[in-house]
């Protein structure tokens, strides 16, 4: 028998699910594919970690044990070829608050925050949250993948932002930046004295098995196991900050704002680091097969275009708005919730989360095909 059954459909309604219990759905039967969590049950090792706490019945404050620090250090060295020191680590409840704290520490209303667009929305929203200027430059399609417009990156850096928010693998483009691209980004940011804050949360979710994740090894790099092991609701992440002064400046923006990590989060992260590779070895082929199915069906539709992803389970699907108008709205009316590209500062796109049983993905594809055919 297979250890993991990614085909099983688990009812998540009435579980306070951000995805399934969205108030805008009302009584409608909507298939939700927005926010980035997976429809798959977590591995037994994670359940065992939670059961251990339930049996113990104590939910007091927790510390981050050295065993967790060592586990993260080993993973970063083994999987991403970066040798780090334990004292570089700062454990935080989530990467989004970490990004906000990093921007609060190193950007100001006089300079600003830079990011490529489209991008995971907190990367551009953070500027508004803090009242700092936002600078953006576009991703471009090159050789069948999304990459940076490096000329535009340099022009944007000339405007004087002090923080560059780097998403690798990129959400929503699915790009895993190559060593050469990373060197170019690092050189440019160094030239204009701009700190790189790197978010590598999707690093394990390789759709293209030939790509290698390369750490940018910048001023602050964030890692978490929460995406690949489907524990996003529990939080927990680590910031790797080699420079002690930068580390302290970052920490000062977290004191009093960030809660301590919960015991659940700590025990579950420990479990994910200790797990054999069989979860990832089973998950990735399933995600790849969903990806390939979606890619081929989308690219058969007129005025619809999807580039193959190198990583993540978030498809970035372009559409011709002259043909389809507001496609996101049409899909919603037909029973499928995908995110509007504008949320990521990319118009005429939708983002679809395909980390679900194949039966759900097939239903979503059918809705898209019906909406497209009805519009013609
Ligand atoms: C690129 C990226 N960073 C961070 C997060 C969320 O991280 P956290 O839950 O640790 O705040 C997501 C969630 O989708 C994401 O896609």
Coordinates of C-alpha atoms and ligand atoms in Angstrom, one line a residue:
X1 CA 0.0 0.0 0.0
X2 CA 1.1 3.5 -0.7
X3 CA 2.2 5.4 2.4
X4 CA 0.8 8.7 1.1
X5 CA -2.5 9.0 -0.7
X6 CA -2.7 12.4 -2.3
X7 CA -5.8 11.4 -4.2
X8 CA -8.0 11.3 -1.1
X9 CA -10.4 14.3 -0.7
X10 CA -10.7 15.6 2.8
X11 CA -13.6 17.9 3.7
X12 CA -12.1 21.1 5.1
X13 CA -15.4 23.0 5.4
X14 CA -16.2 24.3 8.9
X15 CA -12.7 23.9 10.1
X16 CA -12.0 27.7 10.2
X17 CA -10.1 27.1 6.9
X18 CA -8.9 30.4 5.4
X19 CA -9.4 28.7 2.0
X20 CA -12.7 26.7 2.4
X21 CA -14.6 28.9 5.0
X22 CA -14.1 32.1 3.1
X23 CA -17.1 34.3 4.1
X24 CA -17.5 35.6 0.5
X25 CA -18.6 32.1 -0.6
X26 CA -21.8 32.2 1.5
X27 CA -23.8 29.0 0.8
X28 CA -22.2 28.6 -2.6
X29 CA -20.3 25.5 -3.5
X30 CA -17.0 27.1 -4.5
X31 CA -13.8 25.1 -5.3
X32 CA -11.1 27.2 -3.6
X33 CA -7.6 27.4 -5.1
X34 CA -6.3 30.7 -3.7
X35 CA -4.0 30.8 -0.6
X36 CA -0.9 28.6 -0.6
X37 CA -1.7 25.6 1.6
X38 CA -2.1 22.0 0.3
X39 CA -5.2 19.8 0.4
X40 CA -3.1 16.8 1.5
X41 CA -3.1 15.3 5.0
X42 CA 0.2 15.8 6.8
X43 CA 2.7 12.9 7.4
X44 CA 2.3 10.6 10.3
X45 CA 5.4 11.9 11.9
X46 CA 3.7 15.3 12.2
X47 CA 0.6 13.8 13.7
X48 CA 2.8 11.9 16.2
X49 CA 4.5 15.2 17.3
X50 CA 1.1 16.8 17.9
X51 CA -0.3 13.7 19.7
X52 CA 2.8 13.8 22.0
X53 CA 1.8 17.3 23.2
X54 CA -1.9 16.4 23.5
X55 CA -0.9 13.4 25.8
X56 CA 1.3 15.6 27.9
X57 CA -1.5 18.2 28.2
X58 CA 0.8 21.2 28.9
X59 CA 0.8 24.2 26.6
X60 CA 3.1 26.6 28.4
X61 CA 5.7 28.9 26.8
X62 CA 8.5 27.1 24.9
X63 CA 12.1 27.7 24.0
X64 CA 13.7 26.9 20.7
X65 CA 15.9 23.8 21.5
X66 CA 19.4 23.5 20.1
X67 CA 18.3 20.3 18.4
X68 CA 16.0 22.4 16.2
X69 CA 18.8 24.9 15.4
X70 CA 21.2 22.1 14.5
X71 CA 18.5 20.4 12.3
X72 CA 17.9 23.6 10.4
X73 CA 21.6 24.2 10.0
X74 CA 22.1 20.7 8.6
X75 CA 19.3 21.0 6.2
X76 CA 20.5 24.3 4.8
X77 CA 24.0 22.8 4.3
X78 CA 22.8 19.5 2.9
X79 CA 20.0 20.7 0.6
X80 CA 21.2 24.2 -0.3
X81 CA 25.0 24.0 0.1
X82 CA 25.2 26.8 2.5
X83 CA 27.4 26.4 5.7
X84 CA 25.9 28.6 8.4
X85 CA 26.6 29.1 12.1
X86 CA 24.1 28.5 14.8
X87 CA 24.4 32.0 16.2
X88 CA 23.3 33.4 12.8
X89 CA 19.8 32.0 13.4
X90 CA 16.8 34.0 14.6
X91 CA 13.6 31.9 15.0
X92 CA 10.4 33.7 14.2
X93 CA 6.7 32.8 14.1
X94 CA 6.4 33.5 10.3
X95 CA 8.2 34.8 7.3
X96 CA 5.7 37.6 6.5
X97 CA 6.2 39.3 9.9
X98 CA 9.9 38.7 9.4
X99 CA 9.9 40.6 6.2
X100 CA 8.0 43.4 7.8
X101 CA 10.5 43.6 10.7
X102 CA 13.4 43.5 8.2
X103 CA 11.9 46.4 6.2
X104 CA 11.2 48.3 9.4
X105 CA 14.8 47.9 10.5
X106 CA 16.6 48.8 7.2
X107 CA 14.3 50.9 5.1
X108 CA 12.8 54.3 6.0
X109 CA 10.3 56.8 4.6
X110 CA 13.3 58.6 3.1
X111 CA 14.5 55.7 1.0
X112 CA 12.3 52.7 0.3
X113 CA 11.7 49.1 -0.5
X114 CA 12.4 47.4 -3.9
X115 CA 10.8 44.3 -5.3
X116 CA 10.2 42.6 -8.7
X117 CA 6.6 42.3 -9.8
X118 CA 4.5 40.4 -10.0
X119 CA 5.2 39.2 -6.5
X120 CA 3.7 37.5 -3.4
X121 CA 1.5 40.4 -2.1
X122 CA 3.1 41.1 1.3
X123 CA 6.3 42.0 -0.6
X124 CA 4.7 45.1 -2.1
X125 CA 2.0 45.7 0.7
X126 CA 4.7 46.0 3.3
X127 CA 5.7 49.4 2.0
X128 CA 2.2 50.7 2.7
X129 CA 2.1 49.0 6.1
X130 CA 5.2 50.9 7.1
X131 CA 4.6 54.1 5.1
X132 CA 7.9 53.6 3.1
X133 CA 8.2 54.3 -0.6
X134 CA 7.8 51.2 -2.9
X135 CA 9.9 50.7 -6.0
X136 CA 9.2 47.9 -8.4
X137 CA 10.6 46.6 -11.7
X138 CA 9.1 43.9 -14.0
X139 CA 9.7 40.2 -14.4
X140 CA 10.0 39.3 -18.1
X141 CA 9.5 36.1 -20.0
X142 CA 12.8 34.8 -21.4
X143 CA 13.4 31.4 -22.9
X144 CA 10.1 30.1 -21.5
X145 CA 10.5 31.2 -17.9
X146 CA 10.0 34.3 -15.8
X147 CA 13.2 36.2 -14.9
X148 CA 14.2 39.7 -14.0
X149 CA 14.5 42.6 -16.4
X150 CA 18.0 43.4 -15.1
X151 CA 18.2 46.8 -16.8
X152 CA 15.1 47.8 -15.0
X153 CA 16.5 46.4 -11.7
X154 CA 19.5 48.6 -12.0
X155 CA 17.4 51.7 -12.9
X156 CA 15.2 51.0 -9.8
X157 CA 18.3 50.6 -7.6
X158 CA 19.5 54.1 -8.7
X159 CA 16.4 55.5 -7.0
X160 CA 18.0 54.6 -3.6
X161 CA 16.0 51.8 -2.0
X162 CA 17.8 50.4 1.0
X163 CA 16.0 47.0 1.0
X164 CA 15.5 44.6 -1.9
X165 CA 12.9 41.9 -1.3
X166 CA 14.0 38.7 -3.2
X167 CA 11.6 35.8 -3.5
X168 CA 13.4 32.6 -4.6
X169 CA 11.8 30.4 -5.8
X170 CA 9.6 33.1 -7.0
X171 CA 5.9 33.3 -6.1
X172 CA 4.0 33.6 -8.4
X173 CA 6.3 33.1 -11.4
X174 CA 7.7 29.7 -10.2
X175 CA 11.3 30.7 -11.1
X176 CA 14.3 29.2 -9.4
X177 CA 17.0 31.8 -9.9
X178 CA 20.2 30.4 -11.4
X179 CA 23.7 30.9 -9.9
X180 CA 24.4 33.4 -12.6
X181 CA 21.2 35.4 -12.0
X182 CA 21.9 35.4 -8.2
X183 CA 25.4 36.7 -8.8
X184 CA 24.1 39.5 -11.0
X185 CA 21.4 40.4 -8.4
X186 CA 24.0 40.4 -5.6
X187 CA 26.5 42.5 -7.5
X188 CA 23.9 45.1 -8.4
X189 CA 22.5 45.4 -4.9
X190 CA 26.1 45.7 -3.5
X191 CA 26.9 48.4 -6.0
X192 CA 23.9 50.5 -4.9
X193 CA 24.3 49.6 -1.2
X194 CA 20.9 47.9 -0.9
X195 CA 20.4 45.0 1.5
X196 CA 18.9 41.8 0.1
X197 CA 16.1 40.2 2.2
X198 CA 15.6 36.7 0.8
X199 CA 12.5 34.5 1.2
X200 CA 13.3 30.9 0.3
X201 CA 10.1 29.2 1.7
X202 CA 9.4 27.3 -1.5
X203 CA 12.9 25.9 -2.0
X204 CA 11.9 22.3 -1.5
X205 CA 9.0 22.4 -3.9
X206 CA 10.9 21.6 -7.1
X207 CA 8.6 21.0 -10.1
X208 CA 11.5 20.8 -12.5
X209 CA 13.8 18.2 -10.9
X210 CA 16.8 19.4 -12.9
X211 CA 16.9 22.8 -11.1
X212 CA 19.2 23.4 -8.1
X213 CA 18.2 25.8 -5.4
X214 CA 21.0 28.3 -4.7
X215 CA 20.9 30.4 -1.6
X216 CA 21.8 34.1 -2.2
X217 CA 23.5 34.2 1.2
X218 CA 22.5 37.8 1.7
X219 CA 22.1 40.0 4.7
X220 CA 18.9 38.2 5.8
X221 CA 17.6 34.9 4.4
X222 CA 14.3 33.3 5.5
X223 CA 13.6 29.5 5.5
X224 CA 10.7 27.4 6.7
X225 CA 9.5 23.9 6.3
X226 CA 5.8 25.0 6.5
X227 CA 5.1 25.0 2.8
X228 CA 6.7 21.7 1.8
X229 CA 5.2 19.8 4.8
X230 CA 1.9 21.6 4.7
X231 CA 2.0 23.0 8.2
X232 CA 1.6 26.7 7.3
X233 CA -1.2 27.2 9.9
X234 CA 1.3 26.5 12.7
X235 CA 3.9 29.0 11.6
X236 CA 7.5 28.9 12.5
X237 CA 10.5 30.0 10.4
X238 CA 14.2 30.8 10.7
X239 CA 16.0 33.9 9.6
X240 CA 19.7 33.4 8.9
X241 CA 21.6 36.7 9.5
X242 CA 25.4 36.4 9.5
X243 CA 26.2 40.0 10.5
X244 CA 25.7 40.5 14.3
X245 CA 24.8 44.2 14.0
X246 CA 22.2 43.4 11.3
X247 CA 20.9 40.6 13.4
X248 CA 20.5 42.8 16.5
X249 CA 18.8 45.6 14.4
X250 CA 16.4 43.0 13.1
X251 CA 15.7 41.5 16.5
X252 CA 15.0 44.9 17.9
X253 CA 12.1 45.2 15.5
X254 CA 10.7 41.9 16.7
X255 CA 10.8 42.5 20.5
X256 CA 7.4 43.0 21.8
X257 CA 5.8 42.4 18.4
X258 CA 6.6 38.8 17.8
X259 CA 5.1 36.1 20.1
X260 CA 7.2 33.2 21.2
X261 CA 7.0 30.1 19.0
X262 CA 4.4 27.6 20.3
X263 CA 5.3 24.2 21.4
X264 CA 3.2 22.8 18.5
X265 CA 5.3 24.8 16.0
X266 CA 8.6 23.7 17.6
X267 CA 7.7 20.0 17.9
X268 CA 6.3 19.9 14.3
X269 CA 9.3 21.7 12.8
X270 CA 11.6 19.2 14.7
X271 CA 9.5 16.4 13.2
X272 CA 9.8 17.8 9.6
X273 CA 13.5 18.1 9.8
X274 CA 13.9 14.6 11.2
X275 CA 11.6 12.9 8.6
X276 CA 13.1 10.7 5.9
X277 CA 12.9 12.0 2.4
X278 CA 9.9 9.8 1.5
X279 CA 7.3 12.6 2.0
X280 CA 9.0 14.9 -0.5
X281 CA 9.9 11.9 -2.7
X282 CA 6.1 11.1 -2.9
X283 CA 4.8 14.7 -3.0
X284 CA 6.9 16.1 -5.8
X285 CA 5.9 13.6 -8.5
X286 CA 2.3 14.1 -7.6
X287 CA 2.7 17.9 -7.8
X288 CA 4.6 17.5 -11.1
X289 CA 1.9 15.4 -12.6
X290 CA -0.8 18.0 -11.6
X291 CA 1.5 20.7 -13.0
X292 CA 1.9 18.9 -16.3
X293 CA -1.8 18.3 -16.6
X294 CA -2.7 21.9 -15.9
X295 CA 0.1 23.2 -18.2
X296 CA -1.0 21.2 -21.2
X297 CA -4.7 21.9 -20.8
X298 CA -4.3 25.6 -20.2
X299 CA -2.0 26.0 -23.2
X300 CA -4.6 24.4 -25.5
X301 CA -7.1 27.2 -24.7
X302 CA -7.2 30.3 -26.9
X303 CA -5.9 33.4 -25.3
X304 CA -4.6 31.5 -22.2
X305 CA -0.9 31.0 -21.5
X306 CA 1.0 29.4 -18.7
X307 CA 4.7 29.0 -18.5
X308 CA 6.1 25.8 -16.9
X309 CA 7.1 26.3 -13.3
X310 CA 10.5 25.4 -12.0
X311 CA 9.2 25.3 -8.4
X312 CA 6.1 26.0 -6.2
X313 CA 2.6 24.7 -6.7
X314 CA 1.2 28.0 -7.7
X315 CA 0.4 28.4 -11.4
X316 CA 0.6 31.9 -12.9
X317 CA -1.9 31.8 -15.8
X318 CA -2.0 34.7 -18.3
X319 CA -5.2 35.5 -20.2
X320 CA -6.2 37.9 -23.0
X321 CA -8.5 40.3 -21.3
X322 CA -9.9 41.4 -24.7
X323 CA -11.3 37.9 -25.0
X324 CA -12.2 37.2 -21.4
X325 CA -12.6 40.5 -19.6
X326 CA -12.4 39.9 -15.9
X327 CA -11.6 36.2 -16.0
X328 CA -11.2 35.8 -12.2
X329 CA -14.7 37.1 -11.7
X330 CA -16.1 34.8 -14.4
X331 CA -14.4 31.8 -12.8
X332 CA -15.7 32.8 -9.4
X333 CA -19.2 33.0 -10.8
X334 CA -18.7 29.5 -12.3
X335 CA -17.6 28.1 -8.9
X336 CA -13.8 28.3 -9.0
X337 CA -11.9 30.7 -6.7
X338 CA -8.4 31.6 -8.0
X339 CA -6.6 34.8 -7.1
X340 CA -6.6 37.9 -9.3
X341 CA -3.2 38.7 -10.7
X342 CA -3.6 42.3 -9.5
X343 CA -3.1 41.1 -6.0
X344 CA 0.5 40.3 -7.0
X345 CA 0.8 43.5 -9.2
X346 CA 0.3 41.5 -12.4
X347 CA -2.8 42.3 -14.4
X348 CA -4.4 39.8 -16.9
X349 CA -3.2 36.9 -14.8
X350 CA -4.8 34.5 -12.3
X351 CA -2.9 32.4 -9.7
X352 CA -4.1 28.9 -9.2
X353 CA -3.0 26.5 -6.4
X354 CA -2.8 23.0 -7.8
X355 CA -1.6 21.2 -4.6
X356 CA -4.8 19.2 -4.4
X357 CA -6.2 15.8 -5.3
X358 CA -6.3 15.3 -9.1
X359 CA -10.1 15.0 -9.0
X360 CA -10.3 18.6 -7.7
X361 CA -7.8 19.8 -10.3
X362 CA -9.8 18.2 -13.1
X363 CA -12.9 19.9 -11.8
X364 CA -11.1 23.3 -11.8
X365 CA -9.8 22.7 -15.4
X366 CA -13.3 21.8 -16.5
X367 CA -14.6 25.1 -15.0
X368 CA -11.9 27.1 -16.8
X369 CA -12.5 25.3 -20.1
X370 CA -16.3 25.9 -19.8
X371 CA -15.8 29.6 -19.0
X372 CA -13.4 30.1 -21.9
X373 CA -15.7 28.3 -24.4
X374 CA -18.7 30.2 -23.2
X375 CA -16.9 33.5 -23.7
X376 CA -16.2 32.8 -27.3
Ligands
LIG1 C1 6.9 33.5 -0.9 C2 6.1 33.3 0.4 N1 6.6 33.7 1.6 C3 6.0 33.6 2.8 C4 4.8 33.0 2.8 C5 4.1 32.9 4.1 O1 5.0 32.6 5.1 P1 4.6 32.6 6.7 O2 3.4 31.8 6.8 O3 5.8 31.9 7.3 O4 4.4 34.0 7.1 C6 4.2 32.5 1.6 C7 2.8 32.0 1.7 O5 2.2 31.7 0.7 C8 4.9 32.7 0.4 O6 4.3 32.3 -0.7

